[in-house]
PDB file of C-alpha atoms in Angstrom:
ATOM      1  CA  UNK A 236      -9.175  25.554  -9.746  1.00 86.00           C
ATOM      2  CA  UNK A 237      -6.525  23.052 -10.810  1.00 89.00           C
ATOM      3  CA  UNK A 238      -3.806  23.783 -13.343  1.00 94.00           C
ATOM      4  CA  UNK A 239      -2.100  20.981 -15.220  1.00 96.00           C
ATOM      5  CA  UNK A 240       1.045  21.192 -17.326  1.00 97.00           C
ATOM      6  CA  UNK A 241       2.224  18.264 -19.423  1.00 98.00           C
ATOM      7  CA  UNK A 242       5.772  17.838 -20.663  1.00 98.00           C
ATOM      8  CA  UNK A 243       8.143  15.192 -21.945  1.00 97.00           C
ATOM      9  CA  UNK A 244       6.818  14.606 -25.436  1.00 97.00           C
ATOM     10  CA  UNK A 245       8.975  14.555 -28.537  1.00 97.00           C
ATOM     11  CA  UNK A 246      10.037  12.625 -31.631  1.00 97.00           C
ATOM     12  CA  UNK A 247      11.516   9.187 -31.045  1.00 97.00           C
ATOM     13  CA  UNK A 248      11.930   5.989 -33.007  1.00 97.00           C
ATOM     14  CA  UNK A 249       9.838   2.850 -32.689  1.00 97.00           C
ATOM     15  CA  UNK A 250      11.056   0.775 -29.780  1.00 96.00           C
ATOM     16  CA  UNK A 251      12.251   3.791 -27.788  1.00 97.00           C
ATOM     17  CA  UNK A 252      10.876   5.054 -24.476  1.00 97.00           C
ATOM     18  CA  UNK A 253       9.479   8.338 -23.208  1.00 97.00           C
ATOM     19  CA  UNK A 254       8.438   9.610 -19.802  1.00 98.00           C
ATOM     20  CA  UNK A 255       5.649  12.147 -19.788  1.00 98.00           C
ATOM     21  CA  UNK A 256       5.017  14.423 -16.816  1.00 98.00           C
ATOM     22  CA  UNK A 257       1.830  16.059 -15.593  1.00 98.00           C
ATOM     23  CA  UNK A 258       2.478  18.743 -12.985  1.00 97.00           C
ATOM     24  CA  UNK A 259      -0.546  19.775 -10.933  1.00 94.00           C
ATOM     25  CA  UNK A 260      -0.976  23.045  -9.049  1.00 90.00           C
ATOM     26  CA  UNK A 261      -3.804  24.949  -7.451  1.00 86.00           C
ATOM     27  CA  UNK A 262      -6.546  23.171  -5.523  1.00 78.00           C
ATOM     28  CA  UNK A 263      -5.114  19.682  -5.777  1.00 68.00           C
ATOM     29  CA  UNK A 264      -7.281  18.506  -2.876  1.00 71.00           C
ATOM     30  CA  UNK A 265     -10.354  18.760  -5.100  1.00 82.00           C
ATOM     31  CA  UNK A 266      -9.636  15.669  -7.193  1.00 88.00           C
ATOM     32  CA  UNK A 267      -8.980  12.033  -6.411  1.00 90.00           C
ATOM     33  CA  UNK A 268      -7.660  10.754  -9.705  1.00 96.00           C
ATOM     34  CA  UNK A 269      -5.448  11.693 -12.632  1.00 97.00           C
ATOM     35  CA  UNK A 270      -5.739  10.160 -16.044  1.00 98.00           C
ATOM     36  CA  UNK A 271      -3.643  10.195 -19.191  1.00 98.00           C
ATOM     37  CA  UNK A 272      -5.432  10.329 -22.532  1.00 98.00           C
ATOM     38  CA  UNK A 273      -4.217  10.668 -26.081  1.00 97.00           C
ATOM     39  CA  UNK A 274      -5.710  12.033 -29.251  1.00 97.00           C
ATOM     40  CA  UNK A 275      -4.453  11.302 -32.748  1.00 96.00           C
ATOM     41  CA  UNK A 276      -5.480  13.481 -35.721  1.00 92.00           C
ATOM     42  CA  UNK A 277      -9.050  12.761 -36.763  1.00 94.00           C
ATOM     43  CA  UNK A 278      -9.688  10.464 -33.805  1.00 96.00           C
ATOM     44  CA  UNK A 279     -11.433  10.774 -30.477  1.00 95.00           C
ATOM     45  CA  UNK A 280      -9.538  11.278 -27.256  1.00 96.00           C
ATOM     46  CA  UNK A 281      -8.829   7.852 -25.773  1.00 96.00           C
ATOM     47  CA  UNK A 282      -7.864   6.689 -22.313  1.00 97.00           C
ATOM     48  CA  UNK A 283      -4.324   5.445 -21.686  1.00 97.00           C
ATOM     49  CA  UNK A 284      -3.888   5.085 -17.916  1.00 97.00           C
ATOM     50  CA  UNK A 285      -5.145   6.469 -14.626  1.00 97.00           C
ATOM     51  CA  UNK A 286      -4.018   6.641 -11.034  1.00 97.00           C
ATOM     52  CA  UNK A 287      -5.969   7.201  -7.841  1.00 96.00           C
ATOM     53  CA  UNK A 288      -4.267   9.983  -5.902  1.00 92.00           C
ATOM     54  CA  UNK A 289      -4.724   8.838  -2.311  1.00 90.00           C
ATOM     55  CA  UNK A 290      -3.379   5.295  -2.635  1.00 93.00           C
ATOM     56  CA  UNK A 291      -1.706   5.020  -6.056  1.00 93.00           C
ATOM     57  CA  UNK A 292      -4.062   2.392  -7.433  1.00 96.00           C
ATOM     58  CA  UNK A 293      -3.663   2.242 -11.199  1.00 95.00           C
ATOM     59  CA  UNK A 294      -5.817   1.406 -14.196  1.00 95.00           C
ATOM     60  CA  UNK A 295      -4.567   0.818 -17.742  1.00 94.00           C
ATOM     61  CA  UNK A 296      -6.054   0.504 -21.185  1.00 90.00           C
ATOM     62  CA  UNK A 297      -5.320  -2.944 -22.548  1.00 83.00           C
ATOM     63  CA  UNK A 298      -3.390  -1.731 -25.591  1.00 78.00           C
ATOM     64  CA  UNK A 299      -0.730  -0.086 -23.400  1.00 81.00           C
ATOM     65  CA  UNK A 300      -0.749  -2.529 -20.478  1.00 79.00           C
ATOM     66  CA  UNK A 301       2.697  -4.007 -20.061  1.00 87.00           C
ATOM     67  CA  UNK A 302       4.318  -1.177 -22.008  1.00 93.00           C
ATOM     68  CA  UNK A 303       3.363   1.749 -19.790  1.00 95.00           C
ATOM     69  CA  UNK A 304       3.595   2.635 -16.123  1.00 96.00           C
ATOM     70  CA  UNK A 305       1.759   5.475 -14.416  1.00 97.00           C
ATOM     71  CA  UNK A 306       3.123   6.781 -11.124  1.00 97.00           C
ATOM     72  CA  UNK A 307       2.879   9.788  -8.838  1.00 96.00           C
ATOM     73  CA  UNK A 308       5.329  11.960  -6.927  1.00 95.00           C
ATOM     74  CA  UNK A 309       3.468  13.528  -4.018  1.00 92.00           C
ATOM     75  CA  UNK A 310       6.408  15.819  -3.207  1.00 93.00           C
ATOM     76  CA  UNK A 311       6.216  17.370  -6.655  1.00 93.00           C
ATOM     77  CA  UNK A 312       2.447  16.950  -7.258  1.00 93.00           C
ATOM     78  CA  UNK A 313       3.372  15.290 -10.522  1.00 96.00           C
ATOM     79  CA  UNK A 314       2.013  12.233 -12.297  1.00 97.00           C
ATOM     80  CA  UNK A 315       4.303  10.403 -14.690  1.00 98.00           C
ATOM     81  CA  UNK A 316       3.567   8.140 -17.634  1.00 98.00           C
ATOM     82  CA  UNK A 317       6.511   5.960 -18.577  1.00 97.00           C
ATOM     83  CA  UNK A 318       6.010   4.477 -22.038  1.00 96.00           C
ATOM     84  CA  UNK A 319       8.275   1.751 -23.409  1.00 97.00           C
ATOM     85  CA  UNK A 320       8.468  -0.135 -26.698  1.00 96.00           C
ATOM     86  CA  UNK A 321       6.772   2.750 -28.441  1.00 96.00           C
ATOM     87  CA  UNK A 322       5.021   2.079 -31.743  1.00 95.00           C
ATOM     88  CA  UNK A 323       3.999   4.415 -34.574  1.00 95.00           C
ATOM     89  CA  UNK A 324       0.404   3.878 -33.439  1.00 94.00           C
ATOM     90  CA  UNK A 325       1.262   5.657 -30.187  1.00 95.00           C
ATOM     91  CA  UNK A 326       1.692   8.930 -32.073  1.00 97.00           C
ATOM     92  CA  UNK A 327      -0.736  11.467 -30.626  1.00 97.00           C
ATOM     93  CA  UNK A 328      -1.111  14.482 -28.397  1.00 98.00           C
ATOM     94  CA  UNK A 329      -1.080  13.240 -24.807  1.00 98.00           C
ATOM     95  CA  UNK A 330      -3.233  14.997 -22.220  1.00 98.00           C
ATOM     96  CA  UNK A 331      -3.610  14.600 -18.484  1.00 98.00           C
ATOM     97  CA  UNK A 332      -6.790  15.382 -16.620  1.00 97.00           C
ATOM     98  CA  UNK A 333      -8.167  15.325 -13.099  1.00 96.00           C
ATOM     99  CA  UNK A 334     -11.368  13.721 -11.907  1.00 96.00           C
ATOM    100  CA  UNK A 335     -13.416  13.227  -8.762  1.00 95.00           C
ATOM    101  CA  UNK A 336     -14.993  10.052 -10.154  1.00 95.00           C
ATOM    102  CA  UNK A 337     -14.454   6.524  -8.871  1.00 94.00           C
ATOM    103  CA  UNK A 338     -11.635   4.590 -10.501  1.00 93.00           C
ATOM    104  CA  UNK A 339     -14.029   2.395 -12.477  1.00 94.00           C
ATOM    105  CA  UNK A 340     -14.918   5.496 -14.506  1.00 96.00           C
ATOM    106  CA  UNK A 341     -11.361   6.687 -15.201  1.00 96.00           C
ATOM    107  CA  UNK A 342     -11.517   5.611 -18.851  1.00 96.00           C
ATOM    108  CA  UNK A 343     -14.347   8.072 -19.572  1.00 97.00           C
ATOM    109  CA  UNK A 344     -13.145  11.487 -20.738  1.00 97.00           C
ATOM    110  CA  UNK A 345     -16.469  12.992 -19.685  1.00 97.00           C
ATOM    111  CA  UNK A 346     -15.728  12.573 -15.970  1.00 97.00           C
ATOM    112  CA  UNK A 347     -12.612  14.745 -16.081  1.00 97.00           C
ATOM    113  CA  UNK A 348     -12.953  18.342 -14.992  1.00 95.00           C
ATOM    114  CA  UNK A 349      -9.556  19.875 -15.733  1.00 95.00           C
ATOM    115  CA  UNK A 350      -7.155  19.224 -18.579  1.00 97.00           C
ATOM    116  CA  UNK A 351      -3.671  20.304 -19.483  1.00 97.00           C
ATOM    117  CA  UNK A 352      -2.654  21.739 -22.841  1.00 97.00           C
ATOM    118  CA  UNK A 353      -1.174  18.458 -24.079  1.00 98.00           C
ATOM    119  CA  UNK A 354       2.258  17.295 -25.201  1.00 98.00           C
ATOM    120  CA  UNK A 355       2.964  15.944 -28.682  1.00 98.00           C
ATOM    121  CA  UNK A 356       4.431  12.458 -29.057  1.00 98.00           C
ATOM    122  CA  UNK A 357       5.662  11.352 -32.479  1.00 98.00           C
ATOM    123  CA  UNK A 358       6.960   7.857 -33.130  1.00 97.00           C
ATOM    124  CA  UNK A 359       8.820   7.192 -36.356  1.00 96.00           C
ATOM    125  CA  UNK A 360       9.046   3.717 -37.863  1.00 91.00           C
TER     126      UNK A 360
END
């Protein structure tokens, strides 16, 4: 079993930055990728970015490409999502998940097996 804990959310103004963290524990050898998703009220969970654990290859959703960077600290078993130039449309609960799927499937929520509890991000205009 894998446990995931997200942190780093909060209330910031448009144009500000946030760094979200996803700390993994348990059987971390059972997955090969970590993805960040977000879910706004009344909307489906949508992919933001993913990273392949063994080599750090990354994959981004177009709407956040250029504004976000996903990275991993192997020492701390933690995946980070740095988000810059935040917009009110980025307001959502942000979740991280683990998957054993190939990177081409990272944007599909259905391939993720474990999820964290989420961290709330609010962007004011």
